[in-house]
XYZ file of C-alpha atoms in Angstrom:
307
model
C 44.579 -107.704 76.708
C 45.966 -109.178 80.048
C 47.130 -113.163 79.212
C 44.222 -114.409 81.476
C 42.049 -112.615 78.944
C 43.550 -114.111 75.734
C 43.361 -117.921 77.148
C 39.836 -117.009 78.115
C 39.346 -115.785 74.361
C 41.301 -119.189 72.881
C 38.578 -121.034 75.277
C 34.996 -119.044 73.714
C 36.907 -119.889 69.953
C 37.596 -123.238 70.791
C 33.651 -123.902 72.194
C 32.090 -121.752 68.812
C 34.436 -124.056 66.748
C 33.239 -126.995 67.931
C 29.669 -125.908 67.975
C 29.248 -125.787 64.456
C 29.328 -129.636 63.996
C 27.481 -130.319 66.965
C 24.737 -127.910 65.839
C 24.504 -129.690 61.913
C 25.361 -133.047 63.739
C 21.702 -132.571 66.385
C 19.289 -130.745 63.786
C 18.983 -133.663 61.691
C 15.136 -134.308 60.879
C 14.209 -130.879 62.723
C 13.483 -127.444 61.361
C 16.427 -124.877 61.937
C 14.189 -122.046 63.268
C 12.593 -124.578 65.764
C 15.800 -126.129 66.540
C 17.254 -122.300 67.596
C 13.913 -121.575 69.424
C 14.364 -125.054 71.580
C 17.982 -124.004 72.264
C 17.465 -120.789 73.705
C 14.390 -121.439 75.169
C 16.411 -124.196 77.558
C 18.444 -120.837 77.815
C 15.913 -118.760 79.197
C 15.043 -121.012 81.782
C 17.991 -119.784 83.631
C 15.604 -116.534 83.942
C 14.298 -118.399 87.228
C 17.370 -118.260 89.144
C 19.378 -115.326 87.574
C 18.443 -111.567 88.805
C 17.496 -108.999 85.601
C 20.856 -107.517 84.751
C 21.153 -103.900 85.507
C 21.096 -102.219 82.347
C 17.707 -100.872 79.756
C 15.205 -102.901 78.261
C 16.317 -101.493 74.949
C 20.067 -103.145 75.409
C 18.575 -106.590 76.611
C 16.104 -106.446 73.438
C 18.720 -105.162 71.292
C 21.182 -107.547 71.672
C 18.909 -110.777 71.846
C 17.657 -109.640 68.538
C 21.129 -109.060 67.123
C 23.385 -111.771 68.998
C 21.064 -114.512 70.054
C 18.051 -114.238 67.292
C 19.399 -113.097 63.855
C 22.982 -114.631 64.169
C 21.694 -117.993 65.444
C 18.399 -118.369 62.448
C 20.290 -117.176 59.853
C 23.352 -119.876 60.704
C 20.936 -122.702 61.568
C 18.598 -122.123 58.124
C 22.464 -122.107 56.199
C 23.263 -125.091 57.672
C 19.768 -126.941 57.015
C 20.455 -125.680 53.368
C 23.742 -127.715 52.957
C 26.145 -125.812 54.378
C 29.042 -127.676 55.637
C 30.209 -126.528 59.082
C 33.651 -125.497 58.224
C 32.741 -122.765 55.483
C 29.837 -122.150 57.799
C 32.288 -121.266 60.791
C 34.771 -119.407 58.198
C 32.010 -116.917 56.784
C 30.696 -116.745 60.351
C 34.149 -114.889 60.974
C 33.711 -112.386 58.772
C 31.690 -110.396 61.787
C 35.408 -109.544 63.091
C 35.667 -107.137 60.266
C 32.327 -106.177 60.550
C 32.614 -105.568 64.541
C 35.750 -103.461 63.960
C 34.424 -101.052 61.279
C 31.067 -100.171 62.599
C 32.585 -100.174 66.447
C 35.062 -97.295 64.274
C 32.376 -95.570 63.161
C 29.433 -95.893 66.161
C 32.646 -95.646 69.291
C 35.243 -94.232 67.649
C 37.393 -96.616 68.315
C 40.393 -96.867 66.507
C 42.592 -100.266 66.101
C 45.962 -100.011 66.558
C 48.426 -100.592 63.146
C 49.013 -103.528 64.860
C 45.308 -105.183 65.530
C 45.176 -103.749 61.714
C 47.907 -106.134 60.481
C 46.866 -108.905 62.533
C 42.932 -108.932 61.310
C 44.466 -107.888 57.367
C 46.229 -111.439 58.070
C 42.914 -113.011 59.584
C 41.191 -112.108 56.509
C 43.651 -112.941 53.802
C 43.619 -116.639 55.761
C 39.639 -116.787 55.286
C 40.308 -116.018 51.729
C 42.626 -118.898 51.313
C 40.677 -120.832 53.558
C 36.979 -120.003 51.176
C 39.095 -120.966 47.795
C 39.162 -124.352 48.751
C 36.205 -125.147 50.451
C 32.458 -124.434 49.241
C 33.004 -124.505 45.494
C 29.611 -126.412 45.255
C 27.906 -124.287 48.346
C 24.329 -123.017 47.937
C 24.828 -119.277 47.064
C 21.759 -118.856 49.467
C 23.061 -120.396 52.621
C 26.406 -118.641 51.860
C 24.861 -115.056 52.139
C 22.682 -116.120 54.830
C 25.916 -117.064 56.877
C 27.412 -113.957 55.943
C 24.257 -111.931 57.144
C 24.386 -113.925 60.214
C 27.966 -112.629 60.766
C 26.253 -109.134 60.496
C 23.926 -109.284 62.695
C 26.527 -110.891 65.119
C 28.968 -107.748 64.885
C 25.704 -105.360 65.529
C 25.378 -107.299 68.963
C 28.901 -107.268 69.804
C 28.786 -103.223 69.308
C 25.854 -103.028 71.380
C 27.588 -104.881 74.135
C 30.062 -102.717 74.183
C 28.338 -99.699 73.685
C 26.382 -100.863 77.055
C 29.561 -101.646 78.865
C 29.157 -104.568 79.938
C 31.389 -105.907 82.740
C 32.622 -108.651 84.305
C 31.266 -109.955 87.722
C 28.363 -111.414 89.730
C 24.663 -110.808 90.109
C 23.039 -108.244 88.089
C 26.048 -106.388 86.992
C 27.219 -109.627 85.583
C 27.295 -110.856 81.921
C 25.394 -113.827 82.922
C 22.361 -112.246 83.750
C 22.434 -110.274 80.316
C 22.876 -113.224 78.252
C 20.080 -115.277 80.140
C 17.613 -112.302 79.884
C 18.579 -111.398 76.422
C 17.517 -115.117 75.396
C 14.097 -114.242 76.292
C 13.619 -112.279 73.043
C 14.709 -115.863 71.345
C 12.141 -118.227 71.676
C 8.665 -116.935 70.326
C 9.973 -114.635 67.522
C 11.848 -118.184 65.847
C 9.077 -120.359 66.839
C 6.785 -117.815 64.802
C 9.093 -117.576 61.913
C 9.228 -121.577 61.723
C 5.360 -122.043 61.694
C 5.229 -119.187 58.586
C 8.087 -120.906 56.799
C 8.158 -124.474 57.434
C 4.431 -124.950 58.813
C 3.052 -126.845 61.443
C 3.349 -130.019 59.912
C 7.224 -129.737 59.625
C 7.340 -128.562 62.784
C 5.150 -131.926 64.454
C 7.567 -133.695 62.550
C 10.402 -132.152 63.730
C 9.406 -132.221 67.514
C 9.034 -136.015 66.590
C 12.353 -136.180 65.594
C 14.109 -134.993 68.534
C 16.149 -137.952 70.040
C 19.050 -137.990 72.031
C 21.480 -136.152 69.591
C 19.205 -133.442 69.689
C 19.339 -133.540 73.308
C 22.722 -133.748 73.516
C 23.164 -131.102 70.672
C 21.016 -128.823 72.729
C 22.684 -129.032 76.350
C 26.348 -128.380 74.826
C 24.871 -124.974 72.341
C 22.937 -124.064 75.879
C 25.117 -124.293 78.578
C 28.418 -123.852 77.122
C 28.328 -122.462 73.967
C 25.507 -119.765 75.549
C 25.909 -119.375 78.994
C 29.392 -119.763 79.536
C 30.770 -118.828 76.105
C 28.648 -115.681 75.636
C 28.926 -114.377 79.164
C 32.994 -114.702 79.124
C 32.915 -113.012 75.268
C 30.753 -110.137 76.619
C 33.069 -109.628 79.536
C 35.838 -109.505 77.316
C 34.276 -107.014 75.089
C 33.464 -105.218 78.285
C 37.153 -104.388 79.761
C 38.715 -104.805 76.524
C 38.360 -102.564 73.296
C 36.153 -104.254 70.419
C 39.369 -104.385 67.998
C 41.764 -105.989 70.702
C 38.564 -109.321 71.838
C 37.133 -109.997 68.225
C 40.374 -111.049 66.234
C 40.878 -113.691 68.492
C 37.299 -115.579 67.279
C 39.086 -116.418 64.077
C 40.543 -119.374 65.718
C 36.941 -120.898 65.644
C 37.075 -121.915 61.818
C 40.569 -123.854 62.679
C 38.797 -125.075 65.638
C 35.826 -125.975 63.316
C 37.833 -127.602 59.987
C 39.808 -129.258 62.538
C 36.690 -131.013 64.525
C 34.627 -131.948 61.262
C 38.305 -133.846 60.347
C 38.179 -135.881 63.470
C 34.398 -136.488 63.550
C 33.587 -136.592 60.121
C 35.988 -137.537 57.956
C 36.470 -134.138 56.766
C 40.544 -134.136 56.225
C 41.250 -130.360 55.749
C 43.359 -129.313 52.520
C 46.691 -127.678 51.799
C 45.395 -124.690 51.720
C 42.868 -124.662 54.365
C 45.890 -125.630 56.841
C 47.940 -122.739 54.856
C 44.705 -120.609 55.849
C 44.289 -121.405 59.103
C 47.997 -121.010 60.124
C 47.610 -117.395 59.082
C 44.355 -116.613 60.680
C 46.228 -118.148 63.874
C 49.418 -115.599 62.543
C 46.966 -112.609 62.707
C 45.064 -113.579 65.965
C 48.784 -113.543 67.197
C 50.169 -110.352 65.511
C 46.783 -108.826 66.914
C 47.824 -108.633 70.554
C 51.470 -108.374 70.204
C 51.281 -104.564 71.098
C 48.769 -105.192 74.505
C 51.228 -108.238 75.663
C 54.166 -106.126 75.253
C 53.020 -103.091 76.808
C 51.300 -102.339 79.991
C 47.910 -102.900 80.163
C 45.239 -100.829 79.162
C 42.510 -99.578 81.537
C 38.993 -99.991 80.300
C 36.593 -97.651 81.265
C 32.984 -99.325 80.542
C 31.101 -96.050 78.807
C 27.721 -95.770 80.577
C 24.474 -95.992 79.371
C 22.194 -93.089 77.692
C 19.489 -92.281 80.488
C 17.086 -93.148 77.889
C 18.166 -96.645 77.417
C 18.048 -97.019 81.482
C 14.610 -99.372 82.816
């Protein structure tokens, strides 16, 4: 990765961090499912003004379903369960190992001992990290975090199965995050009126004031439109095991905003954590800053994927 790229990555870790307290700080008094249907369908609005991006119906579909739809309700129903933010945005990181194997298996694409070492380090930091936070954590939300982190590292293989590339207009990652939040919307809205009902849901409409609001506009525009359009770009010109380490800065990011907003001083060992998921975020693109930089290719689409 070039060093423009890795400040751009720092940037989308730093945004993702910070978005898990402002998500559990806006959805008070509101259904999850209805509060992630409201935020991408402010998303989607952005259909009006940005072209369809120039790739299949079946990429668009599949990662709004995979990215946008299953990461986002399975997070926001663990965090309406009691899930603190923190150990919400730690388990949320487990899609970098996720991303890494089944981009190894589905693209063949191999990490480098190095990115190996670095994401070994990442992961031995969440595991420090977990041990002291989330002793008393609903054993529900907890697996529903970690299947959002799935479904998370099926989108990111997607994207870069597609190729998606940096730039403007329809072969910009704008227009394929916009249009992929499409697929948002209805499909939560539905699941919210089957599991909380329409009375929750009148209540929780109610309920929206202005920290919903404000909630909203900050997961929206930056943590959607900006954040997701940069991390697809990265994933784009930049192989899957080189972009995703660098996410694991978000928990830091995360333990480190709920301290100064909520009160939430972090432990020993979540700072001993966190310094090594920084190490292996590090250690991960030691061998692409000390090299020359790698060409990217973006592989092209199957003709049967093509609109």
């Amino acid at each position: 990765m070039t060093r423009r790229d890795m400040l751009l990555a720092a940037l989308v870790a730093s945004l993702w961090g910070l978005n898990f307290v402002v998500i559990d700080w806006g959805m008070s008094g509101i259904p999850p499912l209805l509060f992630a249907a409201i935020r991408f369908a402010v998303v989607a609005l952005a259909v009006l003004v940005v072209p369809r991006p120039r790739t299949g119906w079946r990429v668009i579909i599949g990662i709004g379903l995979f990215m946008s739809l299953g990461q986002f309700a399975l997070l926001y129903t663990s965090l309406a369960l009691g899930l603190s933010p923190g150990l919400a945005a730690l388990l949320l990181q487990a899609q970098a190992v996720f991303t890494i194997v089944i981009a190894a298996i589905a693209l063949r694409e191999r990490p480098s001992v190095m990115q190996v070492v670095g994401v070994g380090l990442g992961v031995v930091g969440l595991a420090i990290v977990a041990l002291f936070r989330g002793g008393d954590a609903p054993v529900l939300a907890v697996c529903l975090a970690l299947a959002a982190a799935l479904s998370w590292a099926v989108g990111n293989v997607i994207s870069r199965r597609a190729g998606v590339v940096t730039g403007v207009g329809r072969g910009g990652t704008l227009s394929l995050t916009v249009w992929s939040s499409l697929v948002v919307p209805i499909p939560a809205l539905a699941l919210s009126f089957v599991i909380d009902g329409p009375v929750a849901i009148g209540a929780g409409l109610a309920a929206i004031g202005p920290q919903a609001v404000i909630s909203t506009l900050y997961t929206a525009g930056l943590c959607t439109l900006f954040a997701y359009a940069v991390f697809n770009g990265l994933l784009g010109r930049n192989p899957s095991a080189a972009v995703v380490p660098w996410i694991l800065l978000a928990p830091v990011v995360a333990m480190a905003a709920a301290a100064l907003l909520l009160g939430e001083a972090p432990s020993v060992g979540e700072v001993v954590g966190g310094a090594l998921l920084v190490a292996g975020v590090l250690v991960s693109g030691i061998r692409r800053r000390q090299g020359q930089p790698r060409e990217v290719v973006p592989m092209e689409v199957p003709t049967r994927l093509s609109a």
